[in-house]
Amino acid sequence: MLQPVRLSAPPLRRRSLLGAASASLAALALAKPVRAARPPLLVRFSHVVAAETPKGRMALEFQRLVAQRSTGRIQVEVHPDSQLYGDEDELEALRLGAVELIAPSLSKFGQAGLPEFEVFDLPFLFDDLEQVHRVTQGEVGRRLLDRLARQQMVGLGFMDSGFKQMSARRPLRTPAEFRGLRLRVQASRVLVAQMRALGAEPVVLPFGETRRALASGVVDGAENPLPNFTTQGLEAVQSDITLTRHGYLGYAVVSHPRFWDSLAADDRLLLRRALDEAIAFGNRLSAELDRAALERLRRQRRPRLHELDAAGRTALRQAVQPVYRNFEQRGGASLLAEVRSAIAAGMAAGH
Ligand code: LMR
């Protein structure tokens, strides 16, 4: 149960009736208006991955900061693991006011009418997270967050999951090894095109159904950063992981304007600051959790880990070039140019 915060008045000193009356009149005149106790506020935050992933930990850090700073008046309820809503209905749940915050991967905004977010899915576009941040934390990122308003969303920030690796029941180091496999992808046209360019058959599935589909053989493999794999128990259903680092996975934390604009200005500020800090915490953690997952996998016999050498990387990179042309032809050319120049500007400045 949420309890409203009590505003208690300091005790009055004993004095004559007249004196007390005039003192309180004077106090009333001088005092700032006393704010009525705010009603409690509930913020439901739904996401599709495990609580121990970077996104899951970010959501819990946000919950902790908000509880502390609002002294319990604002309660953040975190629902991980698609328990409340999955990929197929979380955007709709936000629109209907069934949840107040979600953090879908950037790959999932295309199906919500924002195909420009799929630029982040282009394979081998970014070499490292620093390059990603030149985009997400700069002018291009700010404009993309603003564009969410077109689909009735308030963009509150970007967050990293990390770089994706490939899993299957065999190594995936060359286009020949991809050929003929059914590989699960998120609902992004760029990711569908990527798998086709590599010779595989893309199968779009919600995250929450991926493990079962891998276990039953409905699909042969998938792509994701290691913490997303290991927290789903992928080891039990996939024999091989190839360390391709071929693409970025990140999120946008979004709310709905109906909720966000209804907040008192100081509550909005409190939530915003807590979210910024939680995202920074999650971003620091994502590299750490990625390393920890890799170390753990290296100690295990299964799945087998395969490195991608420079020649393999070049071959995969060449094979996916049609994906870029396709993205440009669909209207993404100027955005891609801006993303590339943000990356290059950072490099020229020596960051
Ligand atoms: C996926 O569907 O593979 C990812 O978007 C899951 C996530 O939210 O990290």
mmCIF file of C-alpha atoms and ligand atoms in Angstrom:
data_model
loop_
_atom_site.group_PDB
_atom_site.id
_atom_site.type_symbol
_atom_site.label_atom_id
_atom_site.label_comp_id
_atom_site.label_asym_id
_atom_site.label_seq_id
_atom_site.Cartn_x
_atom_site.Cartn_y
_atom_site.Cartn_z
ATOM 1 C CA MET A 1 0.000 0.000 0.000
ATOM 2 C CA LEU A 2 1.282 3.429 -0.848
ATOM 3 C CA GLN A 3 1.194 5.933 1.971
ATOM 4 C CA PRO A 4 0.957 9.666 1.292
ATOM 5 C CA VAL A 5 3.723 11.735 2.855
ATOM 6 C CA ARG A 6 2.516 13.572 5.988
ATOM 7 C CA LEU A 7 3.382 17.221 6.293
ATOM 8 C CA SER A 8 3.500 17.859 10.039
ATOM 9 C CA ALA A 9 3.378 21.422 11.427
ATOM 10 C CA PRO A 10 5.851 22.424 14.178
ATOM 11 C CA PRO A 11 4.170 22.419 17.629
ATOM 12 C CA LEU A 12 2.778 25.815 18.774
ATOM 13 C CA ARG A 13 4.225 27.262 21.998
ATOM 14 C CA ARG A 14 1.742 28.003 24.798
ATOM 15 C CA ARG A 15 0.784 31.679 24.870
ATOM 16 C CA SER A 16 -2.243 33.871 25.442
ATOM 17 C CA LEU A 17 -5.169 33.356 23.097
ATOM 18 C CA LEU A 18 -4.781 36.815 21.599
ATOM 19 C CA GLY A 19 -1.045 36.497 21.245
ATOM 20 C CA ALA A 20 -1.377 33.069 19.663
ATOM 21 C CA ALA A 21 -3.969 34.324 17.194
ATOM 22 C CA SER A 22 -1.925 37.303 16.073
ATOM 23 C CA ALA A 23 1.254 35.196 15.920
ATOM 24 C CA SER A 24 -0.415 32.664 13.696
ATOM 25 C CA LEU A 25 -1.844 35.393 11.463
ATOM 26 C CA ALA A 26 1.649 36.835 11.082
ATOM 27 C CA ALA A 27 3.060 33.378 10.430
ATOM 28 C CA LEU A 28 0.417 32.764 7.798
ATOM 29 C CA ALA A 29 1.293 35.981 6.053
ATOM 30 C CA LEU A 30 5.012 35.145 6.033
ATOM 31 C CA ALA A 31 4.928 31.424 5.380
ATOM 32 C CA LYS A 32 5.240 30.020 1.900
ATOM 33 C CA PRO A 33 2.011 28.341 0.867
ATOM 34 C CA VAL A 34 2.031 24.853 2.375
ATOM 35 C CA ARG A 35 1.628 22.255 -0.369
ATOM 36 C CA ALA A 36 -1.117 19.781 0.210
ATOM 37 C CA ALA A 37 0.168 16.252 0.706
ATOM 38 C CA ARG A 38 0.643 14.742 -2.721
ATOM 39 C CA PRO A 39 -1.212 11.580 -3.487
ATOM 40 C CA PRO A 40 0.958 8.507 -4.031
ATOM 41 C CA LEU A 41 2.036 7.766 -7.554
ATOM 42 C CA LEU A 42 2.533 4.423 -9.229
ATOM 43 C CA VAL A 43 4.869 4.004 -12.204
ATOM 44 C CA ARG A 44 4.673 0.589 -13.885
ATOM 45 C CA PHE A 45 7.810 -0.289 -15.847
ATOM 46 C CA SER A 46 7.501 -3.347 -18.055
ATOM 47 C CA HIS A 47 10.288 -5.002 -20.047
ATOM 48 C CA VAL A 48 11.015 -8.312 -21.746
ATOM 49 C CA VAL A 49 14.429 -9.406 -20.463
ATOM 50 C CA ALA A 50 15.640 -10.944 -17.194
ATOM 51 C CA ALA A 51 16.154 -8.821 -14.081
ATOM 52 C CA GLU A 52 19.916 -9.561 -14.152
ATOM 53 C CA THR A 53 20.503 -8.077 -17.615
ATOM 54 C CA PRO A 54 21.735 -4.479 -18.080
ATOM 55 C CA LYS A 55 18.171 -3.309 -18.801
ATOM 56 C CA GLY A 56 16.772 -5.263 -15.863
ATOM 57 C CA ARG A 57 19.375 -3.823 -13.497
ATOM 58 C CA MET A 58 18.782 -0.304 -14.826
ATOM 59 C CA ALA A 59 15.058 -0.629 -14.104
ATOM 60 C CA LEU A 60 15.766 -1.781 -10.536
ATOM 61 C CA GLU A 61 18.236 1.064 -9.976
ATOM 62 C CA PHE A 62 15.580 3.507 -11.197
ATOM 63 C CA GLN A 63 13.098 1.947 -8.772
ATOM 64 C CA ARG A 64 15.584 2.314 -5.891
ATOM 65 C CA LEU A 65 16.445 5.939 -6.668
ATOM 66 C CA VAL A 66 12.817 6.979 -7.033
ATOM 67 C CA ALA A 67 11.774 5.283 -3.775
ATOM 68 C CA GLN A 68 14.643 6.964 -1.923
ATOM 69 C CA ARG A 69 14.139 10.433 -3.349
ATOM 70 C CA SER A 70 10.373 10.518 -3.073
ATOM 71 C CA THR A 71 10.586 8.938 0.415
ATOM 72 C CA GLY A 72 8.350 6.164 -0.829
ATOM 73 C CA ARG A 73 5.583 8.320 -2.258
ATOM 74 C CA ILE A 74 6.382 7.382 -5.839
ATOM 75 C CA GLN A 75 6.485 3.662 -6.312
ATOM 76 C CA VAL A 76 8.069 2.115 -9.383
ATOM 77 C CA GLU A 77 6.823 -1.384 -10.084
ATOM 78 C CA VAL A 78 9.191 -3.321 -12.343
ATOM 79 C CA HIS A 79 7.813 -6.223 -14.398
ATOM 80 C CA PRO A 80 10.676 -8.087 -16.141
ATOM 81 C CA ASP A 81 10.780 -11.115 -18.442
ATOM 82 C CA SER A 82 7.642 -10.272 -20.499
ATOM 83 C CA GLN A 83 5.637 -11.139 -17.356
ATOM 84 C CA LEU A 84 3.176 -8.334 -17.986
ATOM 85 C CA TYR A 85 3.639 -7.515 -21.667
ATOM 86 C CA GLY A 86 5.893 -8.870 -24.397
ATOM 87 C CA ASP A 87 7.285 -7.429 -27.629
ATOM 88 C CA GLU A 88 3.983 -7.870 -29.376
ATOM 89 C CA ASP A 89 1.889 -5.800 -26.954
ATOM 90 C CA GLU A 90 4.079 -3.548 -24.783
ATOM 91 C CA LEU A 91 3.742 -0.523 -27.082
ATOM 92 C CA GLU A 92 -0.005 -0.969 -27.121
ATOM 93 C CA ALA A 93 -0.029 -1.317 -23.312
ATOM 94 C CA LEU A 94 1.800 2.005 -23.067
ATOM 95 C CA ARG A 95 -0.698 3.675 -25.387
ATOM 96 C CA LEU A 96 -3.632 2.338 -23.416
ATOM 97 C CA GLY A 97 -2.162 3.489 -20.108
ATOM 98 C CA ALA A 98 -1.684 -0.043 -18.751
ATOM 99 C CA VAL A 99 1.992 0.786 -18.056
ATOM 100 C CA GLU A 100 3.835 4.092 -17.729
ATOM 101 C CA LEU A 101 7.347 3.134 -18.868
ATOM 102 C CA ILE A 102 8.822 0.638 -21.299
ATOM 103 C CA ALA A 103 12.272 0.291 -22.860
ATOM 104 C CA PRO A 104 11.972 -1.584 -26.159
ATOM 105 C CA SER A 105 15.051 -2.222 -28.217
ATOM 106 C CA LEU A 106 15.600 0.336 -30.983
ATOM 107 C CA SER A 107 14.912 -2.448 -33.485
ATOM 108 C CA LYS A 108 11.282 -2.540 -32.372
ATOM 109 C CA PHE A 109 10.360 1.075 -33.162
ATOM 110 C CA GLY A 110 10.156 0.431 -36.911
ATOM 111 C CA GLN A 111 6.936 -1.514 -36.432
ATOM 112 C CA ALA A 112 5.605 1.442 -34.437
ATOM 113 C CA GLY A 113 5.944 3.697 -37.480
ATOM 114 C CA LEU A 114 9.494 4.915 -36.804
ATOM 115 C CA PRO A 115 11.708 3.040 -39.295
ATOM 116 C CA GLU A 116 14.554 5.532 -38.782
ATOM 117 C CA PHE A 117 15.388 3.789 -35.490
ATOM 118 C CA GLU A 118 16.420 0.738 -37.503
ATOM 119 C CA VAL A 119 19.582 2.606 -38.508
ATOM 120 C CA PHE A 120 21.094 1.186 -35.301
ATOM 121 C CA ASP A 121 20.506 -2.347 -36.628
ATOM 122 C CA LEU A 122 22.777 -1.911 -39.642
ATOM 123 C CA PRO A 123 25.417 -4.622 -39.295
ATOM 124 C CA PHE A 124 29.021 -3.546 -38.694
ATOM 125 C CA LEU A 125 28.035 0.134 -38.546
ATOM 126 C CA PHE A 126 29.624 0.730 -35.126
ATOM 127 C CA ASP A 127 32.990 -0.587 -33.972
ATOM 128 C CA ASP A 128 32.428 0.101 -30.282
ATOM 129 C CA LEU A 129 30.093 1.709 -27.768
ATOM 130 C CA GLU A 130 31.991 4.973 -27.887
ATOM 131 C CA GLN A 131 30.957 5.356 -31.510
ATOM 132 C CA VAL A 132 27.362 4.529 -30.612
ATOM 133 C CA HIS A 133 27.382 7.232 -27.918
ATOM 134 C CA ARG A 134 28.543 9.865 -30.393
ATOM 135 C CA VAL A 135 25.193 9.277 -32.053
ATOM 136 C CA THR A 136 22.846 8.516 -29.138
ATOM 137 C CA GLN A 137 24.233 11.227 -26.892
ATOM 138 C CA GLY A 138 24.561 13.883 -29.576
ATOM 139 C CA GLU A 139 22.357 15.891 -31.866
ATOM 140 C CA VAL A 140 21.182 12.909 -33.952
ATOM 141 C CA GLY A 141 20.085 11.050 -30.836
ATOM 142 C CA ARG A 142 18.242 14.052 -29.482
ATOM 143 C CA ARG A 143 16.324 14.455 -32.728
ATOM 144 C CA LEU A 144 15.432 10.776 -32.819
ATOM 145 C CA LEU A 145 14.071 10.951 -29.274
ATOM 146 C CA ASP A 146 12.014 13.998 -30.266
ATOM 147 C CA ARG A 147 10.551 12.094 -33.196
ATOM 148 C CA LEU A 148 8.953 9.609 -30.835
ATOM 149 C CA ALA A 149 6.327 12.276 -30.176
ATOM 150 C CA ARG A 150 4.949 11.549 -33.664
ATOM 151 C CA GLN A 151 3.820 8.164 -32.365
ATOM 152 C CA GLN A 152 2.528 9.394 -29.020
ATOM 153 C CA MET A 153 5.654 8.560 -27.038
ATOM 154 C CA VAL A 154 7.957 10.631 -24.859
ATOM 155 C CA GLY A 155 11.581 9.640 -25.495
ATOM 156 C CA LEU A 156 13.469 9.764 -22.206
ATOM 157 C CA GLY A 157 16.860 8.340 -23.109
ATOM 158 C CA PHE A 158 18.939 5.745 -24.889
ATOM 159 C CA MET A 159 20.577 2.816 -23.191
ATOM 160 C CA ASP A 160 23.040 0.136 -24.317
ATOM 161 C CA SER A 161 22.578 -3.550 -24.220
ATOM 162 C CA GLY A 162 25.792 -4.200 -26.153
ATOM 163 C CA PHE A 163 27.040 -5.961 -29.247
ATOM 164 C CA LYS A 164 25.293 -9.013 -30.610
ATOM 165 C CA GLN A 165 26.850 -12.424 -31.167
ATOM 166 C CA MET A 166 25.431 -15.300 -33.222
ATOM 167 C CA SER A 167 24.224 -18.555 -31.749
ATOM 168 C CA ALA A 168 23.288 -21.765 -33.566
ATOM 169 C CA ARG A 169 24.050 -25.452 -33.623
ATOM 170 C CA ARG A 170 27.159 -24.808 -35.658
ATOM 171 C CA PRO A 171 29.725 -22.016 -36.008
ATOM 172 C CA LEU A 172 28.674 -18.994 -38.094
ATOM 173 C CA ARG A 173 31.902 -17.496 -39.377
ATOM 174 C CA THR A 174 31.254 -17.285 -43.121
ATOM 175 C CA PRO A 175 28.209 -16.641 -45.312
ATOM 176 C CA ALA A 176 28.435 -20.318 -46.347
ATOM 177 C CA GLU A 177 27.864 -21.367 -42.733
ATOM 178 C CA PHE A 178 24.750 -19.155 -42.475
ATOM 179 C CA ARG A 179 23.217 -20.632 -45.601
ATOM 180 C CA GLY A 180 19.887 -22.368 -45.147
ATOM 181 C CA LEU A 181 19.558 -21.741 -41.390
ATOM 182 C CA ARG A 182 16.367 -20.355 -39.869
ATOM 183 C CA LEU A 183 17.498 -17.550 -37.580
ATOM 184 C CA ARG A 184 15.319 -15.629 -35.131
ATOM 185 C CA VAL A 185 15.327 -11.855 -35.479
ATOM 186 C CA GLN A 186 13.472 -8.971 -33.915
ATOM 187 C CA ALA A 187 10.760 -7.276 -35.963
ATOM 188 C CA SER A 188 13.121 -4.982 -37.894
ATOM 189 C CA ARG A 189 13.320 -4.790 -41.672
ATOM 190 C CA VAL A 190 17.057 -4.192 -41.432
ATOM 191 C CA LEU A 191 17.553 -7.383 -39.410
ATOM 192 C CA VAL A 192 15.370 -9.376 -41.790
ATOM 193 C CA ALA A 193 17.445 -8.042 -44.713
ATOM 194 C CA GLN A 194 20.675 -8.800 -42.838
ATOM 195 C CA MET A 195 19.842 -12.491 -42.399
ATOM 196 C CA ARG A 196 18.733 -12.788 -46.034
ATOM 197 C CA ALA A 197 21.950 -11.134 -47.204
ATOM 198 C CA LEU A 198 23.878 -13.735 -45.226
ATOM 199 C CA GLY A 199 21.931 -16.537 -46.894
ATOM 200 C CA ALA A 200 19.806 -17.449 -43.864
ATOM 201 C CA GLU A 201 16.040 -17.419 -43.484
ATOM 202 C CA PRO A 202 14.932 -14.777 -40.948
ATOM 203 C CA VAL A 203 12.121 -15.682 -38.566
ATOM 204 C CA VAL A 204 10.604 -12.782 -36.627
ATOM 205 C CA LEU A 205 9.714 -13.836 -33.079
ATOM 206 C CA PRO A 206 9.132 -12.013 -29.807
ATOM 207 C CA PHE A 207 12.032 -12.264 -27.368
ATOM 208 C CA GLY A 208 9.903 -14.166 -24.865
ATOM 209 C CA GLU A 209 9.305 -16.984 -27.359
ATOM 210 C CA THR A 210 12.846 -17.327 -28.618
ATOM 211 C CA ARG A 211 14.196 -19.893 -26.188
ATOM 212 C CA ARG A 212 11.278 -22.254 -26.750
ATOM 213 C CA ALA A 213 11.574 -21.862 -30.511
ATOM 214 C CA LEU A 214 15.284 -22.720 -30.302
ATOM 215 C CA ALA A 215 14.629 -25.680 -28.014
ATOM 216 C CA SER A 216 11.947 -27.144 -30.291
ATOM 217 C CA GLY A 217 13.945 -26.555 -33.469
ATOM 218 C CA VAL A 218 11.429 -24.088 -34.932
ATOM 219 C CA VAL A 219 14.484 -21.891 -35.437
ATOM 220 C CA ASP A 220 18.134 -22.919 -35.632
ATOM 221 C CA GLY A 221 19.795 -19.880 -34.150
ATOM 222 C CA ALA A 222 19.556 -16.298 -32.975
ATOM 223 C CA GLU A 223 21.537 -13.112 -32.376
ATOM 224 C CA ASN A 224 21.837 -11.206 -29.097
ATOM 225 C CA PRO A 225 24.396 -9.800 -26.667
ATOM 226 C CA LEU A 226 25.729 -12.497 -24.323
ATOM 227 C CA PRO A 227 23.858 -11.381 -21.140
ATOM 228 C CA ASN A 228 20.548 -11.765 -23.016
ATOM 229 C CA PHE A 229 21.594 -15.275 -24.041
ATOM 230 C CA THR A 230 22.931 -16.503 -20.724
ATOM 231 C CA THR A 231 20.040 -15.178 -18.618
ATOM 232 C CA GLN A 232 17.629 -17.130 -20.865
ATOM 233 C CA GLY A 233 19.542 -20.389 -20.383
ATOM 234 C CA LEU A 234 20.550 -20.477 -24.002
ATOM 235 C CA GLU A 235 23.410 -22.849 -23.238
ATOM 236 C CA ALA A 236 20.919 -25.657 -22.930
ATOM 237 C CA VAL A 237 19.496 -25.166 -26.402
ATOM 238 C CA GLN A 238 22.410 -23.946 -28.536
ATOM 239 C CA SER A 239 25.717 -25.739 -29.002
ATOM 240 C CA ASP A 240 27.713 -22.926 -30.620
ATOM 241 C CA ILE A 241 28.216 -19.196 -30.191
ATOM 242 C CA THR A 242 30.275 -17.239 -32.709
ATOM 243 C CA LEU A 243 31.744 -14.006 -31.368
ATOM 244 C CA THR A 244 30.783 -11.866 -34.340
ATOM 245 C CA ARG A 245 30.001 -8.535 -32.610
ATOM 246 C CA HIS A 246 28.250 -7.789 -35.869
ATOM 247 C CA GLY A 247 25.596 -5.397 -34.625
ATOM 248 C CA TYR A 248 24.523 -3.115 -31.807
ATOM 249 C CA LEU A 249 21.539 -3.624 -29.524
ATOM 250 C CA GLY A 250 20.241 -0.662 -27.561
ATOM 251 C CA TYR A 251 17.037 0.676 -26.082
ATOM 252 C CA ALA A 252 14.971 3.820 -25.867
ATOM 253 C CA VAL A 253 13.173 4.354 -22.579
ATOM 254 C CA VAL A 254 9.763 5.797 -23.383
ATOM 255 C CA SER A 255 6.660 6.981 -21.616
ATOM 256 C CA HIS A 256 3.276 8.209 -22.823
ATOM 257 C CA PRO A 257 2.539 11.950 -23.033
ATOM 258 C CA ARG A 258 -0.774 11.488 -21.235
ATOM 259 C CA PHE A 259 1.087 10.243 -18.164
ATOM 260 C CA TRP A 260 4.281 12.260 -18.505
ATOM 261 C CA ASP A 261 2.557 15.614 -19.046
ATOM 262 C CA SER A 262 0.160 14.996 -16.172
ATOM 263 C CA LEU A 263 3.015 14.882 -13.651
ATOM 264 C CA ALA A 264 3.740 17.773 -11.324
ATOM 265 C CA ALA A 265 6.878 19.525 -12.577
ATOM 266 C CA ASP A 266 8.999 18.463 -9.592
ATOM 267 C CA ASP A 267 7.870 14.827 -9.829
ATOM 268 C CA ARG A 268 8.750 14.842 -13.519
ATOM 269 C CA LEU A 269 12.174 16.232 -12.679
ATOM 270 C CA LEU A 270 12.695 13.641 -9.963
ATOM 271 C CA LEU A 271 11.810 10.808 -12.366
ATOM 272 C CA ARG A 272 13.898 12.258 -15.147
ATOM 273 C CA ARG A 273 17.013 12.646 -12.983
ATOM 274 C CA ALA A 274 16.604 9.186 -11.493
ATOM 275 C CA LEU A 275 16.239 7.744 -14.982
ATOM 276 C CA ASP A 276 19.331 9.558 -16.293
ATOM 277 C CA GLU A 277 21.345 8.163 -13.391
ATOM 278 C CA ALA A 278 19.878 4.684 -13.758
ATOM 279 C CA ILE A 279 20.707 4.689 -17.474
ATOM 280 C CA ALA A 280 24.288 5.790 -16.785
ATOM 281 C CA PHE A 281 24.489 2.986 -14.200
ATOM 282 C CA GLY A 282 23.049 0.488 -16.725
ATOM 283 C CA ASN A 283 25.480 1.591 -19.409
ATOM 284 C CA ARG A 284 28.455 1.148 -17.083
ATOM 285 C CA LEU A 285 27.135 -2.259 -16.158
ATOM 286 C CA SER A 286 26.431 -3.483 -19.689
ATOM 287 C CA ALA A 287 30.120 -3.783 -20.600
ATOM 288 C CA GLU A 288 30.815 -5.446 -17.241
ATOM 289 C CA LEU A 289 27.966 -7.981 -17.562
ATOM 290 C CA ASP A 290 29.043 -8.732 -21.106
ATOM 291 C CA ARG A 291 32.596 -9.507 -19.937
ATOM 292 C CA ALA A 292 31.306 -11.628 -17.047
ATOM 293 C CA ALA A 293 29.035 -13.651 -19.369
ATOM 294 C CA LEU A 294 31.931 -14.230 -21.772
ATOM 295 C CA GLU A 295 34.241 -15.367 -18.968
ATOM 296 C CA ARG A 296 31.625 -17.763 -17.685
ATOM 297 C CA LEU A 297 31.006 -19.189 -21.153
ATOM 298 C CA ARG A 298 34.747 -19.616 -21.697
ATOM 299 C CA ARG A 299 34.932 -21.781 -18.578
ATOM 300 C CA GLN A 300 32.134 -24.054 -19.815
ATOM 301 C CA ARG A 301 32.352 -26.869 -22.348
ATOM 302 C CA ARG A 302 29.032 -25.918 -23.909
ATOM 303 C CA PRO A 303 28.260 -23.947 -25.931
ATOM 304 C CA ARG A 304 31.450 -23.984 -27.954
ATOM 305 C CA LEU A 305 32.785 -20.470 -28.600
ATOM 306 C CA HIS A 306 34.175 -19.478 -31.980
ATOM 307 C CA GLU A 307 36.169 -16.367 -32.766
ATOM 308 C CA LEU A 308 35.646 -14.442 -35.974
ATOM 309 C CA ASP A 309 38.997 -13.682 -37.588
ATOM 310 C CA ALA A 310 39.709 -10.624 -39.732
ATOM 311 C CA ALA A 311 39.056 -12.486 -43.000
ATOM 312 C CA GLY A 312 35.726 -13.812 -41.703
ATOM 313 C CA ARG A 313 34.752 -10.338 -40.572
ATOM 314 C CA THR A 314 35.541 -8.885 -43.970
ATOM 315 C CA ALA A 315 33.529 -11.609 -45.718
ATOM 316 C CA LEU A 316 30.470 -11.040 -43.507
ATOM 317 C CA ARG A 317 30.787 -7.283 -43.842
ATOM 318 C CA GLN A 318 30.852 -7.565 -47.624
ATOM 319 C CA ALA A 319 27.898 -9.923 -47.690
ATOM 320 C CA VAL A 320 25.665 -7.453 -45.821
ATOM 321 C CA GLN A 321 26.310 -4.461 -48.110
ATOM 322 C CA PRO A 322 22.886 -4.848 -49.823
ATOM 323 C CA VAL A 323 21.297 -4.145 -46.437
ATOM 324 C CA TYR A 324 22.778 -0.634 -46.522
ATOM 325 C CA ARG A 325 21.548 -0.010 -50.051
ATOM 326 C CA ASN A 326 18.101 -1.220 -49.072
ATOM 327 C CA PHE A 327 18.007 1.061 -46.007
ATOM 328 C CA GLU A 328 19.093 4.041 -48.116
ATOM 329 C CA GLN A 329 16.512 3.315 -50.803
ATOM 330 C CA ARG A 330 13.784 3.211 -48.186
ATOM 331 C CA GLY A 331 14.538 6.826 -47.277
ATOM 332 C CA GLY A 332 17.337 6.328 -44.752
ATOM 333 C CA ALA A 333 20.201 7.807 -46.829
ATOM 334 C CA SER A 334 20.436 11.214 -45.140
ATOM 335 C CA LEU A 335 20.075 9.785 -41.619
ATOM 336 C CA LEU A 336 22.780 7.223 -42.334
ATOM 337 C CA ALA A 337 25.045 10.003 -43.617
ATOM 338 C CA GLU A 338 24.439 11.956 -40.408
ATOM 339 C CA VAL A 339 25.184 8.929 -38.257
ATOM 340 C CA ARG A 340 28.393 8.299 -40.157
ATOM 341 C CA SER A 341 29.485 11.900 -39.841
ATOM 342 C CA ALA A 342 28.763 11.874 -36.067
ATOM 343 C CA ILE A 343 30.996 8.807 -35.780
ATOM 344 C CA ALA A 344 33.694 10.404 -37.923
ATOM 345 C CA ALA A 345 33.528 13.763 -36.113
ATOM 346 C CA GLY A 346 34.150 11.990 -32.808
ATOM 347 C CA MET A 347 37.099 10.170 -34.279
ATOM 348 C CA ALA A 348 38.556 13.382 -35.705
ATOM 349 C CA ALA A 349 38.201 15.003 -32.273
ATOM 350 C CA GLY A 350 40.119 12.080 -30.807
ATOM 351 C CA HIS A 351 37.330 10.681 -28.575
HETATM 352 C C1 LMR B 1 15.433 -9.053 -28.433
HETATM 353 O O1 LMR B 1 14.234 -9.121 -28.703
HETATM 354 O O2 LMR B 1 16.273 -9.849 -28.860
HETATM 355 C C2 LMR B 1 15.917 -7.941 -27.535
HETATM 356 O O3 LMR B 1 15.337 -6.755 -27.961
HETATM 357 C C3 LMR B 1 15.523 -8.162 -26.131
HETATM 358 C C4 LMR B 1 15.877 -6.956 -25.290
HETATM 359 O O4 LMR B 1 14.978 -6.207 -24.965
HETATM 360 O O5 LMR B 1 17.058 -6.836 -24.959
#
